[in-house]
Coordinates of C-alpha atoms and ligand atoms in Angstrom, one line a residue:
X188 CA -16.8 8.5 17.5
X189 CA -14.1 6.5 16.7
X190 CA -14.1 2.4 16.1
X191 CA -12.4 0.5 18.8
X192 CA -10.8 -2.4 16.8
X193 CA -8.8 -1.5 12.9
X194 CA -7.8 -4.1 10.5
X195 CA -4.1 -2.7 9.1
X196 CA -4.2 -4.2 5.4
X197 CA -0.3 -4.3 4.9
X198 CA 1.0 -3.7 1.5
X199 CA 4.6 -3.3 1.9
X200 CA 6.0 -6.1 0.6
X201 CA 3.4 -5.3 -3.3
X202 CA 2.9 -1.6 -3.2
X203 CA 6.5 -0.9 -1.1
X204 CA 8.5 -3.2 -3.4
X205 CA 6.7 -2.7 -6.9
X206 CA 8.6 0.8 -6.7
X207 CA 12.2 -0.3 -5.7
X208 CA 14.8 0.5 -8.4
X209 CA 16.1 -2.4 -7.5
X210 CA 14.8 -6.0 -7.8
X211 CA 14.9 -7.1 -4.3
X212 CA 16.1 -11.0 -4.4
X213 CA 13.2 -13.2 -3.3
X214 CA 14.5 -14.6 -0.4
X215 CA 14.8 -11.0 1.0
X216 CA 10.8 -11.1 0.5
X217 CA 9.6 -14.3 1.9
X218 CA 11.5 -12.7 4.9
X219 CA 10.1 -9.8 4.9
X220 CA 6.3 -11.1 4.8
X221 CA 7.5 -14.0 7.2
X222 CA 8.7 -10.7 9.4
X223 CA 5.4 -9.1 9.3
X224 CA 3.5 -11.9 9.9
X225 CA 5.3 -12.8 13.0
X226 CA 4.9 -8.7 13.9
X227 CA 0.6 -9.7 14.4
X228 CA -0.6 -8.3 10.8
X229 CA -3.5 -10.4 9.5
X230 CA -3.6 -9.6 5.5
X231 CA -0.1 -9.1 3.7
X232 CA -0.6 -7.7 0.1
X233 CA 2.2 -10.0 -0.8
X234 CA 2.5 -9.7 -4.7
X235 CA 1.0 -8.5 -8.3
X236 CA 0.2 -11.1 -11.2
X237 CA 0.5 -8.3 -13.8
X238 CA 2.9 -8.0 -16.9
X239 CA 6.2 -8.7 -15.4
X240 CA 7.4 -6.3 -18.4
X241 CA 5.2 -3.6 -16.6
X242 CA 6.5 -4.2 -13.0
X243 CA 9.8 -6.1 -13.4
X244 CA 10.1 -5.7 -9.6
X245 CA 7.3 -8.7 -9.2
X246 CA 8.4 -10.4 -11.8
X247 CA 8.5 -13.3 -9.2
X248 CA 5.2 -13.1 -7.8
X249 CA 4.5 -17.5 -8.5
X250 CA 8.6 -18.1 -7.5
X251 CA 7.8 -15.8 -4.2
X252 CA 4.1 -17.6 -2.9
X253 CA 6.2 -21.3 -3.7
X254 CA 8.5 -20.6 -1.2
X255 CA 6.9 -18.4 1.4
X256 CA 5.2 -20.7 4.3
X257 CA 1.7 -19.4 4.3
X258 CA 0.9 -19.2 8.1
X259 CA -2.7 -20.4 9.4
X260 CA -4.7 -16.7 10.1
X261 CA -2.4 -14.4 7.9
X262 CA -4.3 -13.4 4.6
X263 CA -2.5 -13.0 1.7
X264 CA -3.6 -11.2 -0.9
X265 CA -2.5 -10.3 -4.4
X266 CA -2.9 -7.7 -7.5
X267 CA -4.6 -9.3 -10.4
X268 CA -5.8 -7.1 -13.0
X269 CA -7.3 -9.3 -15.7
X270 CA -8.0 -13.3 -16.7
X271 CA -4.3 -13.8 -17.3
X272 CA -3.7 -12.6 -14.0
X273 CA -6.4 -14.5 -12.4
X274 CA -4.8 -17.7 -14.1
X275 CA -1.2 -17.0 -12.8
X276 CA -3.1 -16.6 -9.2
X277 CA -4.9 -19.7 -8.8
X278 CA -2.2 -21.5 -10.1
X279 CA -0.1 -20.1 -7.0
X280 CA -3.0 -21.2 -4.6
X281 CA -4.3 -17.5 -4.0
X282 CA -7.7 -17.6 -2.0
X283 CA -7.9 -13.4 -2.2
X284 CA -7.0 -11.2 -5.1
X285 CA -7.5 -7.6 -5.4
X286 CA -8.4 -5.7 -8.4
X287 CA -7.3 -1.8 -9.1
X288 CA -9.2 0.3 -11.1
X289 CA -8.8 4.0 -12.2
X290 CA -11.3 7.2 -10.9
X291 CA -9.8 8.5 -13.7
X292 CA -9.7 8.5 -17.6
X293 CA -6.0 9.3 -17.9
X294 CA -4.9 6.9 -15.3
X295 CA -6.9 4.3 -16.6
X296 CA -4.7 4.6 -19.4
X297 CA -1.3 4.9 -18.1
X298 CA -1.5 2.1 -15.7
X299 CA -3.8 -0.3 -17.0
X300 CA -3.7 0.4 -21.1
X301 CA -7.2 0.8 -21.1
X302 CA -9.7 3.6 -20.9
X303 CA -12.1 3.8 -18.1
X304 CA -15.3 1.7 -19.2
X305 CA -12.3 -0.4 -21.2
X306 CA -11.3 -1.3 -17.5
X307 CA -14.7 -2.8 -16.2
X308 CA -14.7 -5.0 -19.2
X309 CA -11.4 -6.5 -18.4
X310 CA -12.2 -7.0 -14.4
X311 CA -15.4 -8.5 -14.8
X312 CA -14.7 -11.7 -15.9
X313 CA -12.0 -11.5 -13.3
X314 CA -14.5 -11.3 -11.2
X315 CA -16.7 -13.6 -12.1
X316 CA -14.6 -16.4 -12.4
X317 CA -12.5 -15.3 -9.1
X318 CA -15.4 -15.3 -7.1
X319 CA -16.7 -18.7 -8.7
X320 CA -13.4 -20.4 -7.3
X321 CA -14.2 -19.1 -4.1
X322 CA -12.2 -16.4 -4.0
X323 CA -12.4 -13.0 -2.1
X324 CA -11.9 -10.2 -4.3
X325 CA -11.0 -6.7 -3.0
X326 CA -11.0 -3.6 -5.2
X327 CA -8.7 -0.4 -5.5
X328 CA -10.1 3.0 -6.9
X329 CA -7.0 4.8 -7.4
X330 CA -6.4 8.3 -8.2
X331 CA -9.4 8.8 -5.9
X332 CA -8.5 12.3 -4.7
X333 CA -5.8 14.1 -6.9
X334 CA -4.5 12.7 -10.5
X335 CA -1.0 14.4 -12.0
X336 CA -2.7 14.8 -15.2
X337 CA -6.2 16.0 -14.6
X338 CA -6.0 17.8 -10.9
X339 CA -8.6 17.3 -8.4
X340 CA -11.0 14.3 -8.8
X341 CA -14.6 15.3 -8.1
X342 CA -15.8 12.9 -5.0
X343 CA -19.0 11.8 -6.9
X344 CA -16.8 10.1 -9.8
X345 CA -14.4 7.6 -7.4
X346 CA -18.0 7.0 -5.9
X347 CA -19.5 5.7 -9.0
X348 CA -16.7 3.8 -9.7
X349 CA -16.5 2.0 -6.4
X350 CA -20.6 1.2 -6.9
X351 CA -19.7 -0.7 -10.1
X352 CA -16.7 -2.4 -8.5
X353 CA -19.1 -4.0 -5.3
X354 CA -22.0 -4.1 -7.8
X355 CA -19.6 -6.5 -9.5
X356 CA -19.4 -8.2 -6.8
X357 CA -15.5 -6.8 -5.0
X358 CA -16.6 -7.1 -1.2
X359 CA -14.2 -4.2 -0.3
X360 CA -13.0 -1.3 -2.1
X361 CA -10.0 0.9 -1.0
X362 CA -9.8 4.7 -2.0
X363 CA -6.2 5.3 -3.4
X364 CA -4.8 8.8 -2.7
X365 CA -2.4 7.8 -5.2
X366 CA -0.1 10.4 -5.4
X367 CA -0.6 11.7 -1.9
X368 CA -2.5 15.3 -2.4
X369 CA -5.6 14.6 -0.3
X370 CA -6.6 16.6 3.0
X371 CA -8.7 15.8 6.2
X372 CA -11.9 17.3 4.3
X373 CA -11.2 16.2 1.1
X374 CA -11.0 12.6 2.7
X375 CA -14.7 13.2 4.3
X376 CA -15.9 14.5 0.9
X377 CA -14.9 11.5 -0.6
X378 CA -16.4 8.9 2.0
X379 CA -19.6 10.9 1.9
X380 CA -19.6 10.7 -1.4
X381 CA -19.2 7.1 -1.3
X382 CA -22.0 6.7 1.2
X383 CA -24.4 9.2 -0.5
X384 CA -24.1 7.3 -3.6
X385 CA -26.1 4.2 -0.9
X386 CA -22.4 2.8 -0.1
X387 CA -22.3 0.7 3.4
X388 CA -19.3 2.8 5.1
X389 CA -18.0 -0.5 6.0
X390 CA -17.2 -1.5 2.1
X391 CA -14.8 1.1 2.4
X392 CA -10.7 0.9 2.7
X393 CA -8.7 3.9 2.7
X394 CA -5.0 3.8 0.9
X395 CA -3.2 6.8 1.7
X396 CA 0.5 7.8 0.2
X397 CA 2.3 10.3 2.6
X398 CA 3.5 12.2 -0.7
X399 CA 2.3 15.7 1.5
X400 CA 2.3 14.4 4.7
X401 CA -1.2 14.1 4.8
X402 CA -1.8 10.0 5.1
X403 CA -2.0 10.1 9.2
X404 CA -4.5 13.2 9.4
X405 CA -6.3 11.9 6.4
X406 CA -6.9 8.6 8.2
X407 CA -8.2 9.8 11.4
X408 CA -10.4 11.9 9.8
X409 CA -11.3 8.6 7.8
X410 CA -11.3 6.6 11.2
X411 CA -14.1 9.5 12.5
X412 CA -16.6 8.9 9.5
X413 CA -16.3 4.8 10.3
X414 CA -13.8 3.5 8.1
X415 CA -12.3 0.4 10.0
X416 CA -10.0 -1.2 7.2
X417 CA -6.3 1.2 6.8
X418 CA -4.1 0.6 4.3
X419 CA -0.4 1.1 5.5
X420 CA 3.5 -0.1 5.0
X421 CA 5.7 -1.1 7.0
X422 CA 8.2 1.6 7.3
X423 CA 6.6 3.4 4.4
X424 CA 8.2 1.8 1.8
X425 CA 5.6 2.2 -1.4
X426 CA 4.8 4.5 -5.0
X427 CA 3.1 3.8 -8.4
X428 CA 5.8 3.4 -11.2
X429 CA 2.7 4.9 -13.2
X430 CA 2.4 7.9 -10.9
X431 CA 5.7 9.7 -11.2
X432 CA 4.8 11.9 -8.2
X433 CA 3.9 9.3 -6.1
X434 CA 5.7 8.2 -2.8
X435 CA 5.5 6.2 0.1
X436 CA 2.5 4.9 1.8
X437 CA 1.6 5.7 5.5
X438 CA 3.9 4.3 6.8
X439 CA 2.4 0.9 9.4
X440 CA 4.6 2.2 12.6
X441 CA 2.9 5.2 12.0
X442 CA -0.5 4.5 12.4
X443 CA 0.3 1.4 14.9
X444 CA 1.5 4.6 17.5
X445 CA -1.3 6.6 16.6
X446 CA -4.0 3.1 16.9
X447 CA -2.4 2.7 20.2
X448 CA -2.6 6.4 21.3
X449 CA -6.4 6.5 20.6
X450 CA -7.0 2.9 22.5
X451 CA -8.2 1.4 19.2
X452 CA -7.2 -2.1 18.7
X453 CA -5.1 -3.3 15.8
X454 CA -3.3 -6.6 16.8
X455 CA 0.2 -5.3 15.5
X456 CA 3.7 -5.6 17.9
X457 CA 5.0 -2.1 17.2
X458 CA 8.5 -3.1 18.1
X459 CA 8.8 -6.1 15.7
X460 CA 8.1 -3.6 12.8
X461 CA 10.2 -1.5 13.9
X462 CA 13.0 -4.0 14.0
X463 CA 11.4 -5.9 10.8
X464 CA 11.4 -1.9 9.0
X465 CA 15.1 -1.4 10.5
X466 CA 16.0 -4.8 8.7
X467 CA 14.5 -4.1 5.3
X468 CA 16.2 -0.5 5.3
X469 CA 19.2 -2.0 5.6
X470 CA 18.4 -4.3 2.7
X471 CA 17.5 -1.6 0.3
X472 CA 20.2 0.8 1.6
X473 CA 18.5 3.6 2.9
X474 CA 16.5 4.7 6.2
X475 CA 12.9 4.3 6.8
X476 CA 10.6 7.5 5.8
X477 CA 8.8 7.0 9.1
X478 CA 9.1 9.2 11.8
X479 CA 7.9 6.2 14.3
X480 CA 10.7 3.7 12.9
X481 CA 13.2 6.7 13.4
X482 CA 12.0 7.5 16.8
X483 CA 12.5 4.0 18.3
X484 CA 15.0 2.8 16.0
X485 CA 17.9 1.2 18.2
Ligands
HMG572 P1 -1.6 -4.8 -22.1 O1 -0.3 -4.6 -22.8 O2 -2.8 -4.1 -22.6 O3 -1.9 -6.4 -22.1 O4 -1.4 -4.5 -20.5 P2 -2.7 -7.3 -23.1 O5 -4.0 -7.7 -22.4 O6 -2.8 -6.6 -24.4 O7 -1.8 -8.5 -23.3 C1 -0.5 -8.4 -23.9 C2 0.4 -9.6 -23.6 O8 0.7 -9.6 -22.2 C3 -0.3 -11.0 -23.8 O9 0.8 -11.8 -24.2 C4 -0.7 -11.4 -22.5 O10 -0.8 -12.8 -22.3 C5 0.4 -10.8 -21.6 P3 0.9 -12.3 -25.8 O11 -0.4 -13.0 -26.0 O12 1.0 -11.1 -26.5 O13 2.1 -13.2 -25.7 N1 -0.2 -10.5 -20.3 C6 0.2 -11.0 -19.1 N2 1.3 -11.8 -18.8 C7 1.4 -12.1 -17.5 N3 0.6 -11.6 -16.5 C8 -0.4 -10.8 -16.8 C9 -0.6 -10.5 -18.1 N4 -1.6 -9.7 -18.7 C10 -1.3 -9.8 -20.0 N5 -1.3 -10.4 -15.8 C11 -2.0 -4.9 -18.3 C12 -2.5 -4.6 -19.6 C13 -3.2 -4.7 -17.3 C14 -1.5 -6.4 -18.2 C15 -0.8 -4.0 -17.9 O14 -1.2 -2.7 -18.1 C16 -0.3 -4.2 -16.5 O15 0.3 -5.2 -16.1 N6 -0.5 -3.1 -15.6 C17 -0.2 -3.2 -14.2 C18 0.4 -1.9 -13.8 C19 0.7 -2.0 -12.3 O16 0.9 -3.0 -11.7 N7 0.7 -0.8 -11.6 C20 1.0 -0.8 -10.2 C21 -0.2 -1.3 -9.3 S1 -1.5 -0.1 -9.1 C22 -1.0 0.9 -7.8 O17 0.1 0.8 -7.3 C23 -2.0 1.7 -7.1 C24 -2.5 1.1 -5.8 O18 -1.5 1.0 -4.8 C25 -3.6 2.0 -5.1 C26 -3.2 3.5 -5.1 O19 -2.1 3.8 -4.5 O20 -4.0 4.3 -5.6 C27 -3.2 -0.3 -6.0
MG573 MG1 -0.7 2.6 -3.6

């Protein structure tokens, strides 16, 4: 079966704008997440608090939550991968924070300087302290179905990973088909996995990159096995500077018409992202990736 209601976990305006060549001014962003939030999405993924020598492009993240009006109902969550991180967050008012580890060795290395038990050590005083200040924290297993450097992950590893993220007490974790190479089956492998490995389905997210083309088939197959949180960007903006190959997220009008198509609730006014993706294409000087936004596009 299929659920009947979705949470859409909007990352555009932290995975979308991370990967802009371009800074994109700050007032452009407040707008953006003010947009979205007036569109019906819950949870905006609004910024990182990681090395703004590693992702000039959020350089802004404290300058950005000062001067967007956080609206009553809209979660906001940001990256924060360790206790710096955490520091910079709190001091911006954050009340949910999202960590991001790697499934893989290689990965681990690339994006987050560390090797893969190296990265545990740096969340879990995150963590910890996070949770102490009554904070939510959410979790990212990235590279969960392909990695450039070491192919195909096996299923069983992003699911041992993901147990020591909610052991550590993340209440969500979302699988990151980083660079976009998954498949319908693959995506059951890797939920079963998750599940097999004694996984509540519903501590699952799925994050899927359209790199192939894959993201909508690959979360309805998601949808099928019980998955209720999606990942998604408005007008699939999104990448990993880390992951050369990576590209844009699904896109949110995308899996809006397809939510809508099935009868499954989601909360989300399809024709304010549109015009809200429309606006921000302009901005960045190049049309949408989504075949939705282009379809209704005015
Ligand atoms: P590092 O160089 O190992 O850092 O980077 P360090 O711990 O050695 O610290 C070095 C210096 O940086 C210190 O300053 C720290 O204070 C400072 P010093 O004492 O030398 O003056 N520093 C910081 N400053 C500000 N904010 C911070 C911070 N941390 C340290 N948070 C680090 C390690 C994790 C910081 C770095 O690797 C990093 O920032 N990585 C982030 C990469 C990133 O953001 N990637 C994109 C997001 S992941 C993604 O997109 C995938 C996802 O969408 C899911 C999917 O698609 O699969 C989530
Ligand atoms: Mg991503």
């Amino acid at each position: 079966g299929l659920p009947e209601r979705v949470t859409i976990y909007e990352v555009g305006a932290r995975d979308g704008l991370q990967n802009e060549k371009n800074v994109v001014p700050v007032e452009v962003k407040v707008e953006f997440l003010d947009r979205l939030a007036g569109a019906g999405l819950a949870v905006l993924e609004a910024t990182s608090f990681v090395h703004p020598k590693w992702v000039p492009q959020l350089a802004d993240a404290a300058d950005l939550l000062d001067r967007l009006d956080r609206r009553d109902g809209v979660d906001y969550p940001v990256l924060v991968p360790n206790e710096r991180g955490l520091d910079r967050a709190l001091d911006a008012g954050v009340q949910h924070i999202a960590i991001f580890a790697s499934a893989t060795e290689t990965f681990a290395r690339k994006n987050l300087n560390r090797t893969l038990d190296e990265q545990f050590a740096m969340f879990s005083p995150v963590v910890k302290r996070a949770r102490g200040e009554g904070l939510r924290v959410r979790a990212y297993v990235s590279m969960a179905f392909g990695d450039p450097w070491e192919g195909a992950v096996a299923p069983a590893q992003v699911a041992a990973v993901g147990r020591r993220l909610i052991d550590m007490g993340c209440w969500q974790f979302s699988l990151g088909d980083t660079i976009g190479t998954g498949t319908p089956g693959h995506a059951e492998a890797v939920i079963d996995a998750c599940v097999a490995a004694g996984l509540p389905v519903d501590v699952l997210a799925v994050h899927f990159h359209d790199t192939y083309g894959q993201a909508l088939a690959n979360t309805l197959a998601a949808l099928r096995r019980g998955v209720t949180t999606v990942d998604a960007s408005a007008g699939g903006l999104g990448g990993c500077p880390y992951a050369e190959s990576a590209t844009g997220n699904l896109a949110t009008e995308d899996l809006v018409w397809m939510l809508d198509g099935l009868g499954i609730a989601h909360g989300a006014d399809l024709d304010k992202l549109v015009e809200t993706s429309t606006w921000m294409a302009e901005r960045l000087g190049r049309p949408s990736p989504s075949r939705v936004v282009r379809a209704l596009a005015g």
